[in-house]
Amino acid sequence: MAAAALLALSTCAMSASAFVIQSSPMHNLHRVASPPSLVSSSGRLHQIAMAPRLHGRTNGHSLGVAMLAGAGASVVKHQQSSPARLGPHIKIGKKGAILNPWGLWVLTYSMILAFAGYLYLKVRQALSFLFLGRLKPTAEHCCWIMHSWCKIVLSIGFSAPEVEGLENLPPKDETVLVAANHMSWFDVPVLHGFLAGRLLWSFAKAELVKVPVLGTYMQTAEHILISRESRKSQLESLKSAIKTLSLSRNVFIFPEGTRSLDGKLRHFKGGAFTIARKSGVKIVPVTLIGNDVVFPANALMPLCPGRGIMKMVVHPAIDPEGKTDEELMEETRVAIASALPAEKVAS
């Protein structure tokens, strides 16, 4: 259980703890319980909201590798959705998180790779002490390790997504804010591993620094940490996001504020667009498709390979200059929704 919980955290890394910003009327300012905020160009207040807890979901697909996944081989289109053939499986914990043979295989090799990366960081840190800091791993170096880990884990698991629209990315030396839809723990590894080699930073719960392996990575990579209980920490995280962008570090965020329980694109919160406007960086809308089929919310690990199911579509970047937060929000949502079937867009 400890190993499974650790990998679940490392697989979703910042996704499990992604903090997002949502809009609320100005009159909510007087409430003590309201989190700190930024005021948008149109006078609306943007509040930080935590990603909520896991919820059950039963949709999924089977694809190949029957001897491990216990699933019948089938070819699946990106827009299809049908109940998963789980094969032999167990349910873990009070919420009955599903783990089948395929998920156990992914859990095993992912943990091995995660600990290999952890030991590498520790060796570099020890050598840095001996050689007066010369070999100390930088935040960029650590983020590259995460990028490599995500790409390797998904590739070994036959889950490298089909990628479309990479030509829409601005030049690699231009800092961007990536905004994507969110419906699976696999969303973060896909973004980290397959966005043309771009290194990404994100929001993360401050409590994660206490988790072995993951905590070392979070601190060394200098991700944007935030405390659930501290209003001051929440406000500082917004400033940290702007500062991170100013250091030429790309940031990604899920504007919906939570994983979609049914895979549908939900309404966006406003704070991500305030950050983009204040930073002056372009927003890169990204549509993720099929990740929730492979790794649904009711699963501890992926249920089947993602090849032929998972897809990522990169849309043209949106320049925030001269636009309000609301205009940026609408443009981004329209772009992301354009690659989804109509039934996957909430009205």
Coordinates of C-alpha atoms in Angstrom, one line a residue, residues 135-277:
L135 CA 27.8 19.3 -9.2
K136 CA 24.7 20.5 -7.4
P137 CA 21.6 19.7 -9.5
T138 CA 19.7 22.8 -10.6
A139 CA 16.0 23.2 -10.7
E140 CA 16.1 22.8 -14.5
H141 CA 18.2 19.7 -14.2
C142 CA 15.7 18.2 -11.7
C143 CA 12.8 19.1 -14.0
W144 CA 14.5 17.4 -16.9
I145 CA 14.7 14.2 -14.8
M146 CA 10.9 14.4 -14.3
H147 CA 10.4 15.0 -18.0
S148 CA 12.6 11.9 -18.8
W149 CA 10.8 9.8 -16.1
C150 CA 7.4 10.6 -17.5
K151 CA 8.4 9.9 -21.1
I152 CA 10.0 6.6 -20.2
V153 CA 7.2 5.4 -18.0
L154 CA 4.5 6.1 -20.6
S155 CA 6.7 4.7 -23.4
I156 CA 7.4 1.4 -21.6
G157 CA 3.7 1.2 -20.8
F158 CA 2.7 1.5 -24.5
S159 CA 1.0 4.8 -23.5
A160 CA 2.9 7.4 -25.5
P161 CA 0.1 9.7 -26.8
E162 CA -0.4 10.6 -30.4
V163 CA 0.7 14.3 -30.5
E164 CA -0.8 16.8 -33.0
G165 CA 0.0 20.5 -33.5
L166 CA 3.5 20.8 -32.1
E167 CA 4.2 23.3 -34.9
N168 CA 1.9 25.7 -33.0
L169 CA 4.3 26.0 -30.1
P170 CA 6.2 29.3 -29.9
P171 CA 10.0 29.1 -30.2
K172 CA 11.5 27.0 -27.4
D173 CA 13.3 30.0 -25.9
E174 CA 9.9 31.7 -25.4
T175 CA 8.3 31.2 -22.0
V176 CA 4.7 30.1 -22.1
L177 CA 1.7 29.2 -19.8
V178 CA 0.3 25.9 -20.8
A179 CA -3.5 25.5 -20.1
A180 CA -5.0 22.0 -20.5
N181 CA -8.2 20.2 -19.7
H182 CA -8.0 17.7 -16.8
M183 CA -9.6 14.3 -16.5
S184 CA -6.9 11.9 -15.4
W185 CA -3.8 11.4 -13.3
F186 CA -2.1 10.7 -16.6
D187 CA -2.6 14.3 -17.7
V188 CA 0.6 15.5 -15.9
P189 CA 2.9 12.8 -17.3
V190 CA 1.6 13.4 -20.8
L191 CA 2.3 17.1 -20.5
H192 CA 5.7 16.7 -18.9
G193 CA 6.9 14.0 -21.3
F194 CA 5.6 14.9 -24.7
L195 CA 5.4 18.7 -25.1
A196 CA 8.4 18.8 -27.5
G197 CA 10.9 18.5 -24.7
R198 CA 9.7 21.7 -22.8
L199 CA 10.3 21.6 -19.1
L200 CA 7.2 22.5 -17.0
W201 CA 6.7 23.8 -13.5
S202 CA 3.4 23.7 -11.6
F203 CA 1.6 24.3 -8.3
A204 CA 1.9 21.6 -5.6
K205 CA 0.7 21.1 -2.1
A206 CA 3.4 22.0 0.4
E207 CA 2.7 18.8 2.3
L208 CA 4.1 16.8 -0.6
V209 CA 7.7 17.8 0.4
K210 CA 7.3 15.3 3.3
V211 CA 6.7 12.4 0.9
P212 CA 9.9 10.3 0.4
V213 CA 11.4 10.6 -3.1
L214 CA 8.7 13.0 -4.3
G215 CA 9.4 15.5 -1.7
T216 CA 13.1 15.6 -2.7
Y217 CA 12.1 16.2 -6.3
M218 CA 9.6 18.9 -5.5
Q219 CA 12.0 20.9 -3.4
T220 CA 15.0 20.5 -5.8
A221 CA 12.9 21.4 -8.9
E222 CA 11.5 24.5 -7.1
H223 CA 7.9 23.9 -8.0
I224 CA 5.3 26.4 -6.7
L225 CA 4.4 25.1 -3.2
I226 CA 1.2 26.2 -1.5
S227 CA -0.3 25.3 1.9
R228 CA -4.0 24.5 2.1
E229 CA -4.5 26.1 5.5
S230 CA -2.4 29.2 5.0
R231 CA -4.0 32.2 3.3
K232 CA -0.6 33.9 3.1
S233 CA 0.9 30.9 1.4
Q234 CA -1.9 30.8 -1.2
L235 CA -1.4 34.5 -2.1
E236 CA 2.4 34.0 -2.2
S237 CA 1.9 31.1 -4.6
L238 CA 0.3 33.4 -7.1
K239 CA 3.3 35.7 -6.9
S240 CA 5.5 32.7 -7.2
A241 CA 3.8 31.6 -10.4
I242 CA 4.5 35.0 -11.9
K243 CA 8.1 34.9 -10.7
T244 CA 8.6 31.4 -12.1
L245 CA 7.5 32.7 -15.5
S246 CA 9.8 35.6 -15.2
L247 CA 12.7 33.2 -14.7
S248 CA 11.9 31.8 -18.2
R249 CA 10.3 28.6 -16.7
N250 CA 7.2 27.4 -18.4
V251 CA 4.2 26.8 -16.1
F252 CA 1.2 24.6 -16.7
I253 CA -2.2 24.8 -15.1
F254 CA -5.6 23.2 -15.3
P255 CA -8.1 26.1 -15.6
E256 CA -11.1 23.8 -14.8
G257 CA -9.7 23.5 -11.3
T258 CA -10.3 19.8 -10.9
R259 CA -10.4 16.5 -12.8
S260 CA -13.6 16.1 -14.7
L261 CA -15.5 13.2 -13.3
D262 CA -17.2 12.4 -16.6
G263 CA -14.5 13.5 -19.0
K264 CA -16.5 16.6 -20.1
L265 CA -14.8 20.0 -20.4
R266 CA -16.0 22.1 -17.5
H267 CA -16.2 25.9 -17.0
F268 CA -12.9 27.6 -16.4
K269 CA -11.7 29.6 -13.4
G270 CA -10.2 33.0 -14.0
G271 CA -6.9 33.1 -12.0
A272 CA -4.8 31.4 -14.6
F273 CA -5.6 34.1 -17.1
T274 CA -4.8 36.8 -14.5
I275 CA -1.3 35.2 -14.2
A276 CA -0.9 35.2 -18.0
R277 CA -2.0 38.8 -18.3

